Amino acid sequence: MAAAMASLPGFRSAQEIHAELRRQGEAVGLTTVYRHLQVLSEQGVIDTIRDPSGESLYRQCGSTAHHHHLTCRQCGRSVEVEGRVVEQWAEKVAAEAGFTAVDHTVELFGLCPDHSG
Amino acid sequence: MAAAMASLPGFRSAQEIHAELRRQGEAVGLTTVYRHLQVLSEQGVIDTIRDPSGESLYRQCGSTAHHHHLTCRQCGRSVEVEGRVVEQWAEKVAAEAGFTAVDHTVELFGLCPDHSG
DNA sequence: ACTGGAAATAGAAACGGTTATCATTAACGT
DNA sequence: ACGTTAATGATAACCGTTTCTATTTCCAGT
Ligand SMILES: [Mn+2]
Ligand SMILES: [Mn+2]
Ligand SMILES: [Zn+2]
Ligand SMILES: [Zn+2]
């Protein structure tokens, strides 16, 4: 399962991952896929984002450090990006407003070069 | 409906808004609330965000220009923030990766001063 | 006022992704 | 082998949201 995840190049939904595993002959249930994804996510092995429709997408990233993603709406292909300026901006905004325990969600969605045509 | 929205100080779910309207004696159905929220959202009158659980939250903001929000997890109270640096960062990242039609989601969630205790 | 067609409304049912349940099966240590 | 524990997966439940559709409300034209 974790092995199968590592081979996927982009963000995929639980159902897509399930279908892919079945296609490869692995007789796994959708429940187990969700369960493994949750564990892997808690362990920090995989990242989870939500697409504009609200569906969760999963991917094993190269970096284990804090980062964000630029993801293709069409194929899920994703670029890992980091931005010190964004982190600093978030901290500054939070401090100025007197908010505590502030967390941020930063996601970029677009069309990758292959799907820009 | 739009009038009722204007009086709410923070982000609220459709169901909370519906409950509030009923509390005020307005005999409106949940379907109608969703319908109006969708129209108002398309018109740009109200903003929509998604809380960490995926539920949609709605609010009428003071500014009609592009901005983001720092929202209290506890009470929905929200501060409108803008960040040129974030916009520029997003554009730069997109350009470097060769992505087009890039849109960004930037949300900050924390605890407002009243709920930081 | 009356009327007829268009728009708005609201309850119920459907939808879709996710989670909980629980009986069955596999894995493990002794 | 045996008993215990953990993992699995089919099914049902969950929950916010959308669709369906019958009914009600509007409103212009007469
Ligand atoms: Mn960050
Ligand atoms: Mn922005
Ligand atoms: Zn693509
Ligand atoms: Zn608060």
Coordinates of N, CA, C and O in Angstrom, one line a residue, chain B residues 10-90:
Chain B
G10 N -19.6 36.9 11.9 CA -18.6 36.0 11.5 C -19.1 35.0 10.5 O -20.2 35.0 10.1
F11 N -18.2 34.0 10.2 CA -18.6 33.0 9.2 C -19.5 32.0 9.9 O -19.3 31.6 11.0
R12 N -20.5 31.6 9.2 CA -21.5 30.7 9.7 C -21.8 29.7 8.6 O -21.8 30.0 7.4
S13 N -22.2 28.5 9.1 CA -22.6 27.4 8.2 C -24.0 27.7 7.7 O -24.8 28.4 8.3
A14 N -24.4 27.0 6.6 CA -25.8 27.2 6.1 C -26.8 26.8 7.1 O -27.8 27.4 7.3
Q15 N -26.5 25.7 7.9 CA -27.4 25.2 8.9 C -27.6 26.2 10.0 O -28.6 26.4 10.6
E16 N -26.4 26.8 10.4 CA -26.5 27.8 11.5 C -27.3 29.0 11.0 O -28.1 29.6 11.8
I17 N -27.1 29.4 9.8 CA -27.9 30.6 9.3 C -29.3 30.3 9.2 O -30.2 31.1 9.6
H18 N -29.6 29.1 8.8 CA -31.0 28.6 8.7 C -31.7 28.6 10.1 O -32.7 29.2 10.3
A19 N -30.9 28.1 11.1 CA -31.4 28.1 12.5 C -31.7 29.5 13.0 O -32.7 29.8 13.7
E20 N -30.7 30.4 12.7 CA -30.8 31.8 13.1 C -32.1 32.4 12.6 O -32.8 33.1 13.3
L21 N -32.3 32.2 11.3 CA -33.5 32.8 10.6 C -34.8 32.3 11.3 O -35.7 33.0 11.5
R22 N -34.8 31.0 11.5 CA -36.0 30.4 12.2 C -36.2 31.0 13.6 O -37.3 31.3 14.0
R23 N -35.1 31.2 14.3 CA -35.1 31.8 15.6 C -35.8 33.2 15.5 O -36.4 33.6 16.5
Q24 N -35.5 33.9 14.4 CA -36.0 35.2 14.3 C -37.4 35.2 13.8 O -38.0 36.2 13.4
G25 N -38.0 34.0 13.6 CA -39.4 33.9 13.2 C -39.6 33.8 11.8 O -40.8 33.6 11.3
E26 N -38.5 33.8 11.0 CA -38.7 33.7 9.5 C -38.9 32.2 9.2 O -38.0 31.4 9.5
A27 N -40.0 31.9 8.6 CA -40.3 30.5 8.2 C -39.7 30.1 6.9 O -40.4 29.9 5.9
V28 N -38.4 30.0 6.9 CA -37.7 29.7 5.6 C -37.1 28.3 5.6 O -36.8 27.8 6.7
G29 N -37.1 27.7 4.5 CA -36.6 26.3 4.4 C -35.1 26.3 4.2 O -34.5 27.2 3.7
L30 N -34.5 25.2 4.5 CA -33.1 25.0 4.4 C -32.6 25.1 2.9 O -31.6 25.7 2.6
T31 N -33.5 24.5 2.1 CA -33.2 24.6 0.6 C -33.1 26.0 0.1 O -32.2 26.3 -0.6
T32 N -34.0 26.9 0.6 CA -33.9 28.3 0.2 C -32.7 29.0 0.7 O -32.1 29.8 0.0
V33 N -32.3 28.6 1.9 CA -31.1 29.2 2.4 C -29.9 28.9 1.5 O -29.1 29.7 1.1
Y34 N -29.8 27.6 1.2 CA -28.7 27.2 0.3 C -28.8 27.9 -1.0 O -27.8 28.3 -1.6
R35 N -30.0 28.0 -1.6 CA -30.2 28.7 -2.9 C -29.7 30.1 -2.8 O -29.0 30.6 -3.7
H36 N -30.1 30.8 -1.8 CA -29.8 32.2 -1.7 C -28.3 32.4 -1.5 O -27.7 33.3 -2.0
L37 N -27.7 31.5 -0.6 CA -26.3 31.6 -0.4 C -25.5 31.4 -1.7 O -24.5 32.1 -1.9
Q38 N -26.0 30.5 -2.5 CA -25.3 30.3 -3.8 C -25.4 31.5 -4.7 O -24.4 31.9 -5.3
V39 N -26.5 32.1 -4.8 CA -26.7 33.3 -5.6 C -25.9 34.5 -5.1 O -25.1 35.1 -5.8
L40 N -25.9 34.7 -3.8 CA -25.2 35.8 -3.2 C -23.7 35.6 -3.4 O -22.9 36.5 -3.6
S41 N -23.3 34.3 -3.3 CA -21.9 34.0 -3.5 C -21.4 34.3 -4.9 O -20.4 34.8 -5.1
E42 N -22.3 33.9 -5.9 CA -21.9 34.1 -7.3 C -21.9 35.6 -7.6 O -21.1 36.1 -8.4
Q43 N -22.7 36.4 -6.9 CA -22.7 37.8 -7.1 C -21.6 38.5 -6.4 O -21.4 39.7 -6.6
G44 N -20.9 37.8 -5.6 CA -19.8 38.4 -4.8 C -20.2 39.1 -3.6 O -19.4 39.8 -3.0
V45 N -21.5 39.0 -3.3 CA -22.0 39.7 -2.1 C -21.4 39.1 -0.8 O -21.1 39.8 0.2
I46 N -21.3 37.8 -0.8 CA -20.8 37.1 0.4 C -19.6 36.2 0.0 O -19.4 35.9 -1.2
D47 N -18.8 35.9 1.0 CA -17.6 35.1 0.8 C -17.9 33.7 1.3 O -18.6 33.5 2.3
T48 N -17.2 32.7 0.7 CA -17.4 31.3 1.2 C -16.0 30.7 1.5 O -15.1 30.9 0.7
I49 N -15.9 30.1 2.6 CA -14.7 29.4 2.9 C -15.1 28.0 3.4 O -16.3 27.7 3.6
R50 N -14.1 27.1 3.5 CA -14.4 25.8 4.0 C -13.6 25.6 5.3 O -12.4 25.8 5.4
D51 N -14.3 25.1 6.3 CA -13.6 24.9 7.6 C -12.8 23.5 7.5 O -13.0 22.8 6.5
P52 N -11.9 23.2 8.4 CA -11.1 22.0 8.3 C -11.9 20.8 8.1 O -11.4 19.8 7.5
S53 N -13.1 20.7 8.5 CA -13.9 19.5 8.3 C -14.5 19.4 6.9 O -15.1 18.4 6.5
G54 N -14.4 20.5 6.2 CA -14.9 20.5 4.8 C -16.3 21.2 4.7 O -16.8 21.4 3.6
E55 N -16.9 21.6 5.8 CA -18.2 22.3 5.7 C -18.0 23.7 5.2 O -17.0 24.4 5.5
S56 N -18.9 24.2 4.4 CA -18.8 25.5 3.9 C -19.3 26.6 4.9 O -20.4 26.3 5.6
L57 N -18.6 27.7 5.0 CA -19.0 28.8 5.9 C -19.2 30.0 5.1 O -18.4 30.3 4.1
Y58 N -20.2 30.8 5.4 CA -20.5 32.0 4.6 C -20.5 33.3 5.5 O -20.9 33.3 6.6
R59 N -20.1 34.4 4.8 CA -20.1 35.6 5.5 C -20.2 36.8 4.5 O -19.6 36.7 3.5
Q60 N -20.9 37.9 4.9 CA -20.8 39.1 4.2 C -19.7 39.9 4.7 O -19.6 40.3 5.8
C61 N -18.7 40.2 3.8 CA -17.5 40.9 4.2 C -17.6 42.4 3.9 O -18.5 42.8 3.1
G62 N -16.8 43.2 4.5 CA -16.8 44.6 4.3 C -16.2 45.0 3.0 O -16.7 45.9 2.3
S63 N -15.2 44.2 2.6 CA -14.6 44.6 1.3 C -15.0 43.6 0.2 O -15.3 42.4 0.4
T64 N -15.2 44.2 -1.0 CA -15.6 43.4 -2.1 C -14.4 43.0 -3.0 O -14.5 42.2 -3.9
A65 N -13.3 43.6 -2.6 CA -12.1 43.3 -3.4 C -11.5 41.9 -2.9 O -11.9 41.4 -1.9
H66 N -10.5 41.4 -3.6 CA -9.9 40.1 -3.3 C -9.2 40.2 -1.9 O -8.4 41.1 -1.7
H67 N -9.5 39.3 -1.1 CA -8.8 39.3 0.2 C -9.0 37.9 0.8 O -9.6 37.0 0.3
H68 N -8.3 37.7 2.0 CA -8.4 36.4 2.6 C -8.9 36.6 4.1 O -9.3 37.7 4.4
H69 N -8.9 35.5 4.9 CA -9.6 35.6 6.2 C -8.7 34.9 7.2 O -8.2 33.9 7.0
L70 N -8.8 35.5 8.4 CA -8.3 34.9 9.6 C -9.5 34.7 10.5 O -10.1 35.6 11.0
T71 N -9.8 33.4 10.7 CA -11.1 33.1 11.3 C -11.0 32.3 12.6 O -10.1 31.4 12.7
C72 N -11.8 32.6 13.5 CA -11.7 31.9 14.8 C -12.4 30.5 14.7 O -13.6 30.4 14.3
R73 N -11.7 29.5 15.1 CA -12.2 28.1 15.0 C -13.4 28.0 15.9 O -14.3 27.1 15.7
Q74 N -13.5 28.8 17.0 CA -14.5 28.6 18.0 C -15.8 29.4 17.7 O -16.9 28.8 17.8
C75 N -15.7 30.6 17.3 CA -16.9 31.4 17.1 C -17.1 32.0 15.7 O -18.1 32.6 15.5
G76 N -16.2 31.7 14.8 CA -16.4 32.1 13.4 C -16.0 33.6 13.2 O -16.0 34.0 12.0
R77 N -15.7 34.3 14.2 CA -15.3 35.7 14.1 C -14.1 35.8 13.1 O -13.2 35.0 13.2
S78 N -14.2 36.8 12.2 CA -13.2 36.8 11.2 C -12.6 38.1 10.9 O -13.3 39.1 11.0
V79 N -11.3 38.1 10.6 CA -10.7 39.4 10.2 C -10.3 39.3 8.7 O -9.8 38.3 8.3
E80 N -10.6 40.3 8.0 CA -10.3 40.3 6.6 C -8.9 40.8 6.4 O -8.5 41.9 6.9
V81 N -8.1 40.0 5.7 CA -6.7 40.4 5.5 C -6.3 40.4 4.1 O -6.9 39.6 3.3
E82 N -5.4 41.2 3.7 CA -4.9 41.1 2.3 C -3.4 41.1 2.4 O -2.7 41.5 3.3
G83 N -2.8 40.4 1.4 CA -1.4 40.3 1.4 C -0.8 40.3 0.0 O -0.9 39.3 -0.7
R84 N -0.3 41.4 -0.4 CA 0.3 41.5 -1.7 C 1.4 40.5 -1.9 O 1.6 39.9 -2.9
V85 N 2.2 40.3 -0.8 CA 3.3 39.3 -0.9 C 2.8 37.9 -1.3 O 3.5 37.2 -2.0
V86 N 1.6 37.5 -0.7 CA 1.1 36.2 -1.0 C 0.7 36.1 -2.5 O 1.0 35.1 -3.1
E87 N 0.0 37.2 -2.9 CA -0.4 37.1 -4.3 C 0.8 37.0 -5.3 O 0.8 36.2 -6.2
Q88 N 1.8 37.8 -4.9 CA 3.0 37.8 -5.8 C 3.7 36.5 -5.7 O 4.2 36.0 -6.7
W89 N 3.8 35.9 -4.5 CA 4.4 34.6 -4.3 C 3.7 33.6 -5.2 O 4.3 32.8 -5.8
A90 N 2.4 33.6 -5.1 CA 1.6 32.6 -5.9 C 1.9 32.7 -7.4 O 2.0 31.7 -8.1

